[in-house]
mmCIF file of C-alpha atoms in Angstrom:
data_model
loop_
_atom_site.group_PDB
_atom_site.id
_atom_site.type_symbol
_atom_site.label_atom_id
_atom_site.label_comp_id
_atom_site.label_asym_id
_atom_site.label_seq_id
_atom_site.Cartn_x
_atom_site.Cartn_y
_atom_site.Cartn_z
ATOM 1 C CA MET A 117 -25.539 -8.022 12.448
ATOM 2 C CA VAL A 118 -23.307 -10.936 13.471
ATOM 3 C CA ALA A 119 -24.375 -14.429 14.495
ATOM 4 C CA THR A 120 -22.016 -16.891 16.158
ATOM 5 C CA VAL A 121 -22.928 -20.563 16.347
ATOM 6 C CA SER A 122 -21.074 -22.817 18.777
ATOM 7 C CA GLY A 123 -22.478 -26.226 19.673
ATOM 8 C CA GLY A 124 -26.098 -25.669 20.542
ATOM 9 C CA ASN A 125 -25.762 -21.976 21.352
ATOM 10 C CA THR A 126 -26.406 -19.156 18.883
ATOM 11 C CA SER A 127 -25.564 -15.560 19.841
ATOM 12 C CA LEU A 128 -26.672 -12.453 17.980
ATOM 13 C CA TYR A 129 -24.850 -9.104 17.893
ATOM 14 C CA ILE A 130 -26.300 -5.896 16.441
ATOM 15 C CA ASN A 131 -24.130 -2.831 15.724
ATOM 16 C CA GLY A 132 -21.177 -4.465 17.446
ATOM 17 C CA SER A 133 -22.994 -5.247 20.699
ATOM 18 C CA PHE A 134 -24.323 -8.539 22.066
ATOM 19 C CA ARG A 135 -28.143 -8.648 22.080
ATOM 20 C CA MET A 136 -29.299 -12.184 22.798
ATOM 21 C CA SER A 137 -28.510 -15.880 22.606
ATOM 22 C CA TYR A 138 -30.598 -19.002 22.159
ATOM 23 C CA SER A 139 -29.855 -22.628 22.841
ATOM 24 C CA SER A 140 -31.855 -25.411 21.194
ATOM 25 C CA GLY A 141 -29.315 -28.109 20.416
ATOM 26 C CA PRO A 142 -26.817 -28.212 17.568
ATOM 27 C CA PRO A 143 -28.210 -26.614 14.373
ATOM 28 C CA ALA A 144 -28.508 -28.743 11.284
ATOM 29 C CA ASN A 145 -26.110 -28.116 8.393
ATOM 30 C CA THR A 146 -29.037 -27.001 6.252
ATOM 31 C CA ASP A 147 -29.936 -24.349 8.813
ATOM 32 C CA LEU A 148 -26.432 -22.916 8.585
ATOM 33 C CA ARG A 149 -26.356 -23.162 4.817
ATOM 34 C CA ASP A 150 -29.754 -21.541 4.374
ATOM 35 C CA MET A 151 -29.042 -18.802 6.933
ATOM 36 C CA LYS A 152 -32.115 -19.556 9.043
ATOM 37 C CA TRP A 153 -30.030 -18.635 12.087
ATOM 38 C CA SER A 154 -29.959 -14.994 10.967
ATOM 39 C CA SER A 155 -33.710 -14.519 11.345
ATOM 40 C CA LEU A 156 -34.679 -12.507 14.399
ATOM 41 C CA ALA A 157 -38.309 -13.304 13.597
ATOM 42 C CA GLY A 158 -37.492 -16.970 14.083
ATOM 43 C CA LYS A 159 -36.558 -16.304 17.697
ATOM 44 C CA GLN A 160 -39.904 -14.640 18.318
ATOM 45 C CA ALA A 161 -41.666 -17.721 16.849
ATOM 46 C CA GLY A 162 -40.017 -19.972 19.426
ATOM 47 C CA SER A 163 -37.099 -21.347 17.389
ATOM 48 C CA ILE A 164 -34.145 -19.333 16.191
ATOM 49 C CA TYR A 165 -33.823 -21.716 13.256
ATOM 50 C CA LYS A 166 -37.473 -21.710 12.223
ATOM 51 C CA GLU A 167 -37.603 -18.992 9.564
ATOM 52 C CA TYR A 168 -35.422 -17.678 6.800
ATOM 53 C CA ALA A 169 -33.859 -14.234 7.047
ATOM 54 C CA ASN A 170 -36.084 -11.590 5.500
ATOM 55 C CA GLY A 171 -33.916 -8.906 3.945
ATOM 56 C CA ARG A 172 -31.037 -8.108 1.616
ATOM 57 C CA TYR A 173 -27.367 -8.216 2.600
ATOM 58 C CA GLY A 174 -24.887 -5.588 1.421
ATOM 59 C CA HIS A 175 -21.850 -7.440 2.815
ATOM 60 C CA LEU A 176 -21.643 -11.062 3.889
ATOM 61 C CA ALA A 177 -18.762 -13.051 5.361
ATOM 62 C CA ILE A 178 -18.694 -16.532 6.905
ATOM 63 C CA TRP A 179 -15.924 -17.805 9.216
ATOM 64 C CA ASP A 180 -15.041 -21.368 10.128
ATOM 65 C CA ARG A 181 -14.483 -20.341 13.751
ATOM 66 C CA GLU A 182 -16.377 -18.410 16.385
ATOM 67 C CA LEU A 183 -15.496 -14.715 16.535
ATOM 68 C CA ASP A 184 -15.070 -13.235 19.996
ATOM 69 C CA ALA A 185 -16.880 -10.102 21.183
ATOM 70 C CA SER A 186 -13.902 -7.763 20.649
ATOM 71 C CA GLU A 187 -13.481 -8.892 17.041
ATOM 72 C CA ILE A 188 -17.169 -8.325 16.372
ATOM 73 C CA THR A 189 -16.971 -4.813 17.833
ATOM 74 C CA ASP A 190 -13.950 -4.042 15.662
ATOM 75 C CA PHE A 191 -15.796 -5.242 12.567
ATOM 76 C CA TRP A 192 -18.649 -2.893 13.289
ATOM 77 C CA LYS A 193 -16.295 0.039 13.897
ATOM 78 C CA LEU A 194 -14.460 -0.624 10.658
ATOM 79 C CA GLY A 195 -17.742 -0.726 8.751
ATOM 80 C CA SER A 196 -20.486 1.471 10.224
ATOM 81 C CA ASN A 197 -19.433 2.617 13.714
ATOM 82 C CA GLY A 198 -22.714 4.491 14.007
ATOM 83 C CA GLY A 199 -21.528 7.071 11.498
ATOM 84 C CA ALA A 200 -18.470 7.995 13.601
ATOM 85 C CA GLU A 201 -14.936 7.793 12.230
ATOM 86 C CA TYR A 202 -12.869 4.770 13.208
ATOM 87 C CA THR A 203 -9.369 6.263 13.173
ATOM 88 C CA GLU A 204 -6.182 4.229 13.393
ATOM 89 C CA ALA A 205 -2.581 4.201 12.159
ATOM 90 C CA GLU A 206 -1.961 2.764 8.708
ATOM 91 C CA ASP A 207 -0.026 -0.273 9.937
ATOM 92 C CA ASN A 208 -2.905 -1.219 12.257
ATOM 93 C CA ARG A 209 -5.402 -0.726 9.433
ATOM 94 C CA ILE A 210 -3.423 -2.912 7.035
ATOM 95 C CA SER A 211 -2.924 -5.631 9.637
ATOM 96 C CA ARG A 212 -6.609 -5.615 10.537
ATOM 97 C CA LEU A 213 -7.792 -5.786 6.918
ATOM 98 C CA ALA A 214 -5.382 -8.629 6.146
ATOM 99 C CA ARG A 215 -6.674 -10.585 9.130
ATOM 100 C CA TYR A 216 -10.297 -9.954 8.187
ATOM 101 C CA ALA A 217 -9.569 -11.115 4.638
ATOM 102 C CA ASP A 218 -8.153 -14.348 6.141
ATOM 103 C CA PHE A 219 -4.650 -13.701 4.811
ATOM 104 C CA GLY A 220 -2.583 -16.575 6.168
ATOM 105 C CA GLY A 221 0.886 -15.310 5.308
ATOM 106 C CA ASP A 222 3.390 -13.267 7.284
ATOM 107 C CA LEU A 223 3.262 -9.490 7.656
ATOM 108 C CA ALA A 224 6.252 -7.114 7.438
ATOM 109 C CA LEU A 225 4.843 -3.690 8.326
ATOM 110 C CA ASP A 226 6.718 -0.481 9.095
ATOM 111 C CA SER A 227 5.372 1.589 11.972
ATOM 112 C CA GLY A 228 2.501 3.879 11.059
ATOM 113 C CA GLN A 229 3.147 7.618 10.736
ATOM 114 C CA SER A 230 -0.371 8.857 9.978
ATOM 115 C CA THR A 231 -3.859 8.590 11.418
ATOM 116 C CA LEU A 232 -6.396 7.348 8.876
ATOM 117 C CA LEU A 233 -10.110 7.998 8.693
ATOM 118 C CA SER A 234 -12.531 5.091 8.258
ATOM 119 C CA PRO A 235 -12.376 3.069 5.040
ATOM 120 C CA SER A 236 -15.077 3.684 2.427
ATOM 121 C CA TRP A 237 -16.769 0.307 2.110
ATOM 122 C CA GLU A 238 -19.774 1.836 0.368
ATOM 123 C CA SER A 239 -17.587 2.146 -2.732
ATOM 124 C CA GLY A 240 -17.551 -1.637 -3.057
ATOM 125 C CA ALA A 241 -13.789 -1.836 -2.477
ATOM 126 C CA THR A 242 -12.141 -5.172 -1.764
ATOM 127 C CA ALA A 243 -9.847 -5.761 1.216
ATOM 128 C CA LEU A 244 -6.818 -5.590 -1.117
ATOM 129 C CA GLU A 245 -7.971 -2.258 -2.528
ATOM 130 C CA GLU A 246 -8.486 -0.888 0.979
ATOM 131 C CA ILE A 247 -5.000 -2.066 2.009
ATOM 132 C CA GLN A 248 -3.499 -0.293 -0.987
ATOM 133 C CA LYS A 249 -5.567 2.823 -0.289
ATOM 134 C CA ALA A 250 -4.453 2.853 3.362
ATOM 135 C CA ALA A 251 -0.819 2.797 2.211
ATOM 136 C CA GLU A 252 -1.472 5.498 -0.384
ATOM 137 C CA ASP A 253 -3.249 7.754 2.124
ATOM 138 C CA ALA A 254 -0.160 7.536 4.345
ATOM 139 C CA SER A 255 2.231 8.173 1.397
ATOM 140 C CA GLY A 256 3.631 4.665 1.761
ATOM 141 C CA TYR A 257 3.719 1.462 -0.282
ATOM 142 C CA ALA A 258 2.017 -1.916 0.176
ATOM 143 C CA PHE A 259 3.131 -4.970 -1.789
ATOM 144 C CA MET A 260 3.971 -8.673 -1.585
ATOM 145 C CA ASP A 261 7.696 -9.271 -1.169
ATOM 146 C CA GLY A 262 9.712 -12.134 -2.584
ATOM 147 C CA ASP A 263 9.017 -14.295 0.457
ATOM 148 C CA GLY A 264 5.252 -13.938 0.105
ATOM 149 C CA ARG A 265 4.913 -11.484 2.999
ATOM 150 C CA LEU A 266 2.407 -8.664 2.907
ATOM 151 C CA THR A 267 4.773 -5.718 3.241
ATOM 152 C CA PHE A 268 4.212 -2.059 4.055
ATOM 153 C CA HIS A 269 6.871 0.641 3.768
ATOM 154 C CA ASN A 270 6.045 3.931 5.455
ATOM 155 C CA ARG A 271 6.944 7.248 3.845
ATOM 156 C CA SER A 272 10.191 7.588 5.808
ATOM 157 C CA ARG A 273 11.554 4.471 4.120
ATOM 158 C CA ARG A 274 12.339 6.461 0.956
ATOM 159 C CA GLN A 275 13.364 9.749 2.538
ATOM 160 C CA SER A 276 17.133 9.633 1.989
ATOM 161 C CA GLY A 277 16.962 5.838 2.079
ATOM 162 C CA PRO A 278 20.249 3.882 2.404
ATOM 163 C CA LEU A 279 21.995 2.484 -0.644
ATOM 164 C CA ARG A 280 21.804 -1.308 -0.865
ATOM 165 C CA TYR A 281 23.404 -2.288 -4.191
ATOM 166 C CA THR A 282 25.833 -0.704 -6.631
ATOM 167 C CA LEU A 283 25.731 -2.082 -10.155
ATOM 168 C CA SER A 284 28.481 -1.376 -12.646
ATOM 169 C CA ASP A 285 30.187 -2.787 -15.704
ATOM 170 C CA SER A 286 33.448 -3.363 -13.840
ATOM 171 C CA SER A 287 31.655 -5.293 -11.086
ATOM 172 C CA GLY A 288 30.292 -7.760 -13.607
ATOM 173 C CA LEU A 289 27.056 -6.159 -14.805
ATOM 174 C CA PRO A 290 27.103 -5.800 -18.580
ATOM 175 C CA PHE A 291 24.372 -3.208 -19.156
ATOM 176 C CA GLU A 292 21.972 -4.843 -21.561
ATOM 177 C CA ASP A 293 20.884 -3.372 -24.873
ATOM 178 C CA GLY A 294 17.793 -1.242 -24.471
ATOM 179 C CA LEU A 295 18.995 0.594 -21.370
ATOM 180 C CA THR A 296 17.636 4.087 -21.976
ATOM 181 C CA PHE A 297 17.675 7.380 -20.128
ATOM 182 C CA GLU A 298 15.402 10.331 -20.750
ATOM 183 C CA MET A 299 14.636 13.722 -19.293
ATOM 184 C CA ASP A 300 10.890 13.231 -19.200
ATOM 185 C CA ASP A 301 8.840 16.432 -18.923
ATOM 186 C CA ASP A 302 5.618 14.460 -19.588
ATOM 187 C CA ARG A 303 5.713 13.360 -15.937
ATOM 188 C CA VAL A 304 6.253 16.825 -14.505
ATOM 189 C CA ILE A 305 3.780 17.833 -11.768
ATOM 190 C CA ASN A 306 3.706 21.569 -11.169
ATOM 191 C CA GLU A 307 0.235 21.947 -9.696
ATOM 192 C CA VAL A 308 -1.313 19.791 -6.982
ATOM 193 C CA ALA A 309 -5.015 20.043 -6.168
ATOM 194 C CA TYR A 310 -5.297 18.440 -2.766
ATOM 195 C CA GLN A 311 -8.142 17.566 -0.451
ATOM 196 C CA ARG A 312 -8.595 15.865 2.881
ATOM 197 C CA THR A 313 -11.779 13.814 3.041
ATOM 198 C CA GLY A 314 -14.130 15.959 5.092
ATOM 199 C CA GLY A 315 -11.500 18.681 5.504
ATOM 200 C CA ILE A 316 -9.195 21.100 3.705
ATOM 201 C CA SER A 317 -9.323 21.607 -0.070
ATOM 202 C CA ALA A 318 -6.708 23.764 -1.807
ATOM 203 C CA THR A 319 -4.211 23.993 -4.660
ATOM 204 C CA VAL A 320 -0.475 24.578 -4.645
ATOM 205 C CA ARG A 321 1.600 25.281 -7.757
ATOM 206 C CA ASP A 322 5.091 26.081 -8.963
ATOM 207 C CA SER A 323 4.584 29.112 -11.203
ATOM 208 C CA ASP A 324 8.062 28.936 -12.736
ATOM 209 C CA SER A 325 7.515 25.324 -13.743
ATOM 210 C CA VAL A 326 4.077 26.144 -15.175
ATOM 211 C CA GLY A 327 5.693 28.859 -17.302
ATOM 212 C CA LEU A 328 8.339 26.459 -18.625
ATOM 213 C CA TYR A 329 6.338 23.267 -19.177
ATOM 214 C CA GLY A 330 2.678 24.276 -19.127
ATOM 215 C CA ARG A 331 0.240 23.416 -16.389
ATOM 216 C CA LYS A 332 0.495 19.774 -15.333
ATOM 217 C CA THR A 333 -1.929 19.019 -12.522
ATOM 218 C CA ARG A 334 -2.199 16.077 -10.144
ATOM 219 C CA SER A 335 -5.252 15.733 -7.891
ATOM 220 C CA ILE A 336 -5.070 13.870 -4.579
ATOM 221 C CA GLU A 337 -7.604 13.126 -1.863
ATOM 222 C CA LEU A 338 -6.285 11.561 1.328
ATOM 223 C CA ARG A 339 -8.342 10.042 4.141
ATOM 224 C CA LEU A 340 -6.371 11.465 7.051
ATOM 225 C CA THR A 341 -7.385 13.210 10.251
ATOM 226 C CA SER A 342 -4.888 16.062 9.796
ATOM 227 C CA ASP A 343 -5.192 18.918 7.288
ATOM 228 C CA ALA A 344 -1.489 19.654 7.826
ATOM 229 C CA ARG A 345 -0.459 16.136 6.807
ATOM 230 C CA VAL A 346 -2.390 16.413 3.533
ATOM 231 C CA THR A 347 -0.858 19.822 2.836
ATOM 232 C CA ASP A 348 2.614 18.383 3.513
ATOM 233 C CA ALA A 349 1.946 15.537 1.088
ATOM 234 C CA ALA A 350 0.943 18.012 -1.645
ATOM 235 C CA TYR A 351 4.058 20.150 -1.176
ATOM 236 C CA SER A 352 6.239 17.032 -1.119
ATOM 237 C CA LEU A 353 4.777 15.912 -4.442
ATOM 238 C CA LEU A 354 5.292 19.353 -5.956
ATOM 239 C CA TYR A 355 8.881 19.553 -4.689
ATOM 240 C CA ALA A 356 9.762 16.155 -6.141
ATOM 241 C CA TYR A 357 8.268 16.506 -9.614
ATOM 242 C CA SER A 358 8.004 20.181 -10.588
ATOM 243 C CA ALA A 359 11.076 19.819 -12.826
ATOM 244 C CA PRO A 360 11.944 17.059 -15.328
ATOM 245 C CA ILE A 361 13.973 14.191 -13.877
ATOM 246 C CA VAL A 362 16.356 11.842 -15.625
ATOM 247 C CA ARG A 363 14.578 8.506 -15.702
ATOM 248 C CA CYS A 364 15.619 4.974 -16.486
ATOM 249 C CA ASP A 365 12.479 2.880 -16.311
ATOM 250 C CA GLN A 366 14.180 -0.495 -16.089
ATOM 251 C CA VAL A 367 17.463 -2.372 -16.025
ATOM 252 C CA THR A 368 17.987 -6.048 -16.888
ATOM 253 C CA LEU A 369 20.189 -8.413 -14.938
ATOM 254 C CA ASN A 370 21.280 -11.218 -17.268
ATOM 255 C CA VAL A 371 22.117 -13.796 -14.631
ATOM 256 C CA SER A 372 22.763 -16.556 -17.185
ATOM 257 C CA ALA A 373 25.536 -14.478 -18.741
ATOM 258 C CA VAL A 374 26.933 -13.282 -15.394
ATOM 259 C CA PRO A 375 26.255 -15.889 -12.655
ATOM 260 C CA ALA A 376 27.874 -13.569 -10.082
ATOM 261 C CA LEU A 377 24.696 -11.468 -10.320
ATOM 262 C CA SER A 378 22.577 -14.249 -8.815
ATOM 263 C CA PRO A 379 22.940 -13.051 -5.169
ATOM 264 C CA ILE A 380 21.643 -9.627 -6.237
ATOM 265 C CA ALA A 381 18.843 -11.054 -8.377
ATOM 266 C CA LEU A 382 17.744 -13.294 -5.501
ATOM 267 C CA GLY A 383 18.223 -10.775 -2.711
ATOM 268 C CA ILE A 384 16.952 -7.505 -4.150
ATOM 269 C CA GLU A 385 13.547 -6.319 -2.946
ATOM 270 C CA ILE A 386 10.978 -3.728 -3.909
ATOM 271 C CA GLY A 387 11.927 -0.470 -2.212
ATOM 272 C CA ASP A 388 15.684 -1.113 -2.324
ATOM 273 C CA ARG A 389 17.855 1.823 -3.360
ATOM 274 C CA ILE A 390 20.433 1.001 -6.024
ATOM 275 C CA LYS A 391 23.155 2.927 -7.813
ATOM 276 C CA LEU A 392 24.061 2.457 -11.479
ATOM 277 C CA VAL A 393 27.621 3.561 -12.199
ATOM 278 C CA GLU A 394 29.998 3.485 -15.189
ATOM 279 C CA LEU A 395 26.986 3.928 -17.433
ATOM 280 C CA PRO A 396 27.204 3.875 -21.244
ATOM 281 C CA LYS A 397 28.016 7.129 -23.023
ATOM 282 C CA ALA A 398 24.379 7.479 -24.074
ATOM 283 C CA ALA A 399 23.489 8.234 -20.449
ATOM 284 C CA PRO A 400 23.440 11.943 -19.477
ATOM 285 C CA ALA A 401 25.763 11.181 -16.526
ATOM 286 C CA SER A 402 27.910 8.275 -15.416
ATOM 287 C CA THR A 403 26.017 7.629 -12.164
ATOM 288 C CA TYR A 404 22.348 7.611 -11.114
ATOM 289 C CA GLU A 405 20.436 6.248 -8.135
ATOM 290 C CA PHE A 406 17.007 4.628 -8.258
ATOM 291 C CA TYR A 407 14.448 2.792 -6.157
ATOM 292 C CA VAL A 408 13.232 -0.625 -7.259
ATOM 293 C CA GLU A 409 9.485 -0.473 -7.931
ATOM 294 C CA ALA A 410 8.890 -3.969 -9.328
ATOM 295 C CA ILE A 411 10.842 -7.152 -10.021
ATOM 296 C CA ASP A 412 10.135 -9.514 -12.913
ATOM 297 C CA THR A 413 12.159 -12.735 -13.003
ATOM 298 C CA ASP A 414 12.038 -15.058 -15.995
ATOM 299 C CA VAL A 415 13.777 -18.439 -16.042
ATOM 300 C CA GLN A 416 13.483 -20.598 -19.146
ATOM 301 C CA ALA A 417 15.118 -23.923 -19.884
ATOM 302 C CA ASP A 418 16.836 -24.112 -23.279
ATOM 303 C CA GLY A 419 18.106 -27.641 -23.334
ATOM 304 C CA ALA A 420 20.608 -28.112 -20.524
ATOM 305 C CA THR A 421 21.273 -24.375 -20.201
ATOM 306 C CA PRO A 422 18.738 -22.237 -18.289
ATOM 307 C CA ASN A 423 18.137 -18.653 -19.389
ATOM 308 C CA TRP A 424 17.661 -16.431 -16.341
ATOM 309 C CA THR A 425 16.926 -12.718 -16.531
ATOM 310 C CA THR A 426 15.632 -10.389 -13.833
ATOM 311 C CA VAL A 427 14.174 -7.044 -14.869
ATOM 312 C CA LEU A 428 14.057 -4.246 -12.295
ATOM 313 C CA SER A 429 11.520 -1.444 -12.773
ATOM 314 C CA LEU A 430 12.969 1.796 -11.414
ATOM 315 C CA SER A 431 12.053 5.275 -10.201
ATOM 316 C CA PRO A 432 14.445 8.179 -9.500
ATOM 317 C CA ALA A 433 15.769 8.168 -5.927
ATOM 318 C CA THR A 434 17.138 11.676 -5.505
ATOM 319 C CA VAL A 435 13.674 13.301 -5.563
ATOM 320 C CA THR A 436 12.968 11.688 -2.190
ATOM 321 C CA ASP A 437 16.144 12.860 -0.476
ATOM 322 C CA VAL A 438 15.521 15.103 2.533
ATOM 323 C CA PHE A 439 17.521 17.344 4.831
ATOM 324 C CA VAL A 440 19.700 15.456 7.334
ATOM 325 C CA LEU A 441 21.450 17.575 9.956
ATOM 326 C CA GLU A 442 25.258 17.614 9.535
ATOM 327 C CA ASP A 443 25.101 15.099 6.688
ATOM 328 C CA ALA A 444 27.856 15.652 4.120
ATOM 329 C CA THR A 445 25.467 15.253 1.174
ATOM 330 C CA ASN A 446 22.010 16.159 2.453
ATOM 331 C CA GLY A 447 22.941 18.620 5.187
ATOM 332 C CA PHE A 448 22.180 21.701 3.093
ATOM 333 C CA LEU A 449 18.726 23.164 2.517
ATOM 334 C CA ASP A 450 18.671 24.040 -1.173
ATOM 335 C CA SER A 451 16.792 23.226 -4.369
ATOM 336 C CA SER A 452 18.008 19.620 -4.330
ATOM 337 C CA VAL A 453 17.092 18.713 -0.740
ATOM 338 C CA GLY A 454 13.754 19.332 0.965
ATOM 339 C CA LEU A 455 12.312 18.807 4.417
ATOM 340 C CA ALA A 456 10.886 15.472 5.514
ATOM 341 C CA TYR A 457 7.325 15.198 6.767
#
């Protein structure tokens, strides 16, 4: 149920549809505070503000403006919708949830590539959790960028994504102590148990990988309308992680020591693809590419000299590379390049 109060007119909507209105002069502040306007029984007694609401509320939100009829209908669809699914693309879902949560910042959203089922409000999820789940269901990423924008990257963003920065010793980046590389078989995924909410449920595995590293299972459930999309997501996960990958979890930019790094430290964003070259001998190879997963900047004043370091959390980039027709690097279908979905 939704009640809108404007001047002396109160309108009531039930299940997204307008039902009735009543005009009896401007309501007192105490009537609004005490929620007397939400009592349908009050209307029957001759004054819509006469009685308190009799009932318990599972979800309650109060706006400082009057919602229009289309917004009220959308709220109902996103919540109950009479038990029917309210399907929409992930970018529309994220935008809608941000607006409903009264997010006042800018949005930077890639175009949606999936069709999502209704959110599961009965789980008690917050708007932020539902935004993150919408991105996860679509195999994308939602985060706040350095400019304070709510940002969504769709799954194509990391499929053979373009290189943005190259970092090397000769270009002024002294690789800090603690830079480590490992072939981590603890994060191998060679079996994926996948399910679409209300749809397909199956398992896919890489038997050779299971024989080498033991069974390492990941379970996923995606709220999509397409069984095929969920199956594609499972195979993509298996393709990317069925074998150990060389990982470097983080790299530190010591901007105080190398001021020329400041444009990179200020300009780099989550989701950027970077290349580390001329690596120390301890690295298995001289060059690796990664995606930036998180950025942690620390600036401390030590007398007149500031100490500025930016730590980039990384994930391997090559596991997301996909086949690109006639591309010199990714134009061959083999064990190192898969198909996009």
